[in-house]
Amino acid sequence: MSADELERLIEESLPKLSRLNAVVCFDLTADGQYLVDARGGRAVLIDGDGDECDCTVKISSENLIKLMTGKMDPMLAYAMGRIKVRGSMGVAMALVGAIG
């Protein structure tokens, strides 16, 4: 999946993320990062360096695709080290509820 297709997949998931009331960073290491600002009742992709994130999810682009399409259990992936979380675990759990 190309970067454009991945961005489209994230954009399609934004309505599910609108209730997070936080800024979430998906850190794809070498493939870049995506920041979702879900404050104010609406989730949008934003530009930034990740300093303003309440929760950072470090994940490969392949695993993010699996997560967003429901082909990967987020709790199992976290337990196996395929997902690493930095910042608010409360936001991370809300994220699981929104996309899981």
mmCIF file of C-alpha atoms in Angstrom:
data_model
loop_
_atom_site.group_PDB
_atom_site.id
_atom_site.type_symbol
_atom_site.label_atom_id
_atom_site.label_comp_id
_atom_site.label_asym_id
_atom_site.label_seq_id
_atom_site.Cartn_x
_atom_site.Cartn_y
_atom_site.Cartn_z
ATOM 1 C CA MET A 1 0.000 0.000 0.000
ATOM 2 C CA SER A 2 1.379 3.395 -0.938
ATOM 3 C CA ALA A 3 1.701 6.365 1.410
ATOM 4 C CA ASP A 4 -1.266 8.026 -0.331
ATOM 5 C CA GLU A 5 -3.420 4.953 0.211
ATOM 6 C CA LEU A 6 -2.382 4.773 3.871
ATOM 7 C CA GLU A 7 -3.251 8.442 4.355
ATOM 8 C CA ARG A 8 -6.652 7.819 2.713
ATOM 9 C CA LEU A 9 -7.258 4.904 5.096
ATOM 10 C CA ILE A 10 -6.439 7.108 8.088
ATOM 11 C CA GLU A 11 -8.687 9.870 6.762
ATOM 12 C CA GLU A 12 -11.545 7.364 6.426
ATOM 13 C CA SER A 13 -11.046 6.447 10.105
ATOM 14 C CA LEU A 14 -11.186 10.058 11.333
ATOM 15 C CA PRO A 15 -14.922 10.043 12.186
ATOM 16 C CA LYS A 16 -14.299 7.100 14.544
ATOM 17 C CA LEU A 17 -11.528 9.061 16.263
ATOM 18 C CA SER A 18 -13.490 12.287 16.772
ATOM 19 C CA ARG A 19 -14.350 11.507 20.411
ATOM 20 C CA LEU A 20 -10.758 11.035 21.601
ATOM 21 C CA ASN A 21 -10.353 14.670 22.687
ATOM 22 C CA ALA A 22 -6.576 14.354 22.210
ATOM 23 C CA VAL A 23 -3.749 14.572 19.692
ATOM 24 C CA VAL A 24 -2.494 11.149 18.596
ATOM 25 C CA CYS A 25 0.694 10.508 16.648
ATOM 26 C CA PHE A 26 1.147 7.378 14.563
ATOM 27 C CA ASP A 27 4.947 7.054 14.312
ATOM 28 C CA LEU A 28 5.792 4.824 11.358
ATOM 29 C CA THR A 29 9.563 5.278 11.885
ATOM 30 C CA ALA A 30 11.178 5.352 8.400
ATOM 31 C CA ASP A 31 7.787 5.833 6.706
ATOM 32 C CA GLY A 32 7.091 9.103 8.547
ATOM 33 C CA GLN A 33 4.291 9.963 10.941
ATOM 34 C CA TYR A 34 0.664 10.990 10.963
ATOM 35 C CA LEU A 35 -0.787 13.322 13.569
ATOM 36 C CA VAL A 36 -4.491 13.252 14.314
ATOM 37 C CA ASP A 37 -5.971 16.176 16.226
ATOM 38 C CA ALA A 38 -9.217 14.933 17.736
ATOM 39 C CA ARG A 39 -9.822 17.846 20.074
ATOM 40 C CA GLY A 40 -13.019 19.816 19.750
ATOM 41 C CA GLY A 41 -15.266 16.966 18.617
ATOM 42 C CA ARG A 42 -13.751 16.580 15.152
ATOM 43 C CA ALA A 43 -10.670 14.627 14.094
ATOM 44 C CA VAL A 44 -8.354 15.995 11.402
ATOM 45 C CA LEU A 45 -4.880 15.183 10.126
ATOM 46 C CA ILE A 46 -2.412 17.921 11.051
ATOM 47 C CA ASP A 47 1.192 18.776 10.329
ATOM 48 C CA GLY A 48 3.664 18.816 13.165
ATOM 49 C CA ASP A 49 6.665 17.189 14.695
ATOM 50 C CA GLY A 50 4.848 15.165 17.326
ATOM 51 C CA ASP A 51 5.769 17.340 20.302
ATOM 52 C CA GLU A 52 2.120 18.193 20.940
ATOM 53 C CA CYS A 53 0.910 14.574 20.972
ATOM 54 C CA ASP A 54 -0.928 13.258 24.013
ATOM 55 C CA CYS A 55 -0.226 9.716 22.869
ATOM 56 C CA THR A 56 2.312 8.364 20.370
ATOM 57 C CA VAL A 57 1.771 4.951 18.804
ATOM 58 C CA LYS A 58 4.929 3.500 17.261
ATOM 59 C CA ILE A 59 3.929 0.962 14.639
ATOM 60 C CA SER A 60 5.021 -0.198 11.195
ATOM 61 C CA SER A 61 2.958 0.969 8.249
ATOM 62 C CA GLU A 62 2.006 -2.643 7.495
ATOM 63 C CA ASN A 63 0.735 -3.181 11.037
ATOM 64 C CA LEU A 64 -1.115 0.157 11.019
ATOM 65 C CA ILE A 65 -2.969 -0.998 7.917
ATOM 66 C CA LYS A 66 -3.839 -4.274 9.642
ATOM 67 C CA LEU A 67 -4.957 -2.379 12.754
ATOM 68 C CA MET A 68 -7.140 0.083 10.821
ATOM 69 C CA THR A 69 -8.754 -2.683 8.750
ATOM 70 C CA GLY A 70 -9.506 -4.881 11.770
ATOM 71 C CA LYS A 71 -7.026 -7.605 10.796
ATOM 72 C CA MET A 72 -4.906 -7.116 13.922
ATOM 73 C CA ASP A 73 -6.020 -7.205 17.533
ATOM 74 C CA PRO A 74 -4.523 -4.071 19.148
ATOM 75 C CA MET A 75 -4.153 -5.591 22.610
ATOM 76 C CA LEU A 76 -2.427 -8.712 21.298
ATOM 77 C CA ALA A 77 -0.160 -6.599 19.064
ATOM 78 C CA TYR A 78 0.784 -4.438 22.062
ATOM 79 C CA ALA A 79 1.531 -7.525 24.166
ATOM 80 C CA MET A 80 3.706 -8.925 21.365
ATOM 81 C CA GLY A 81 5.622 -5.652 20.960
ATOM 82 C CA ARG A 82 4.307 -4.838 17.498
ATOM 83 C CA ILE A 83 2.824 -1.628 18.886
ATOM 84 C CA LYS A 84 4.608 0.613 21.349
ATOM 85 C CA VAL A 85 2.816 3.421 23.184
ATOM 86 C CA ARG A 86 4.292 6.548 24.715
ATOM 87 C CA GLY A 87 2.233 9.108 26.584
ATOM 88 C CA SER A 88 -1.311 8.747 27.853
ATOM 89 C CA MET A 89 -2.434 5.142 28.238
ATOM 90 C CA GLY A 90 -5.968 6.476 28.737
ATOM 91 C CA VAL A 91 -5.887 7.955 25.222
ATOM 92 C CA ALA A 92 -4.380 4.705 23.914
ATOM 93 C CA MET A 93 -7.241 2.703 25.422
ATOM 94 C CA ALA A 94 -9.788 5.119 23.946
ATOM 95 C CA LEU A 95 -8.040 4.695 20.607
ATOM 96 C CA VAL A 96 -8.424 0.917 20.899
ATOM 97 C CA GLY A 97 -12.143 1.408 21.517
ATOM 98 C CA ALA A 98 -12.455 3.737 18.532
ATOM 99 C CA ILE A 99 -10.699 1.595 15.944
ATOM 100 C CA GLY A 100 -10.692 -1.854 17.488
#
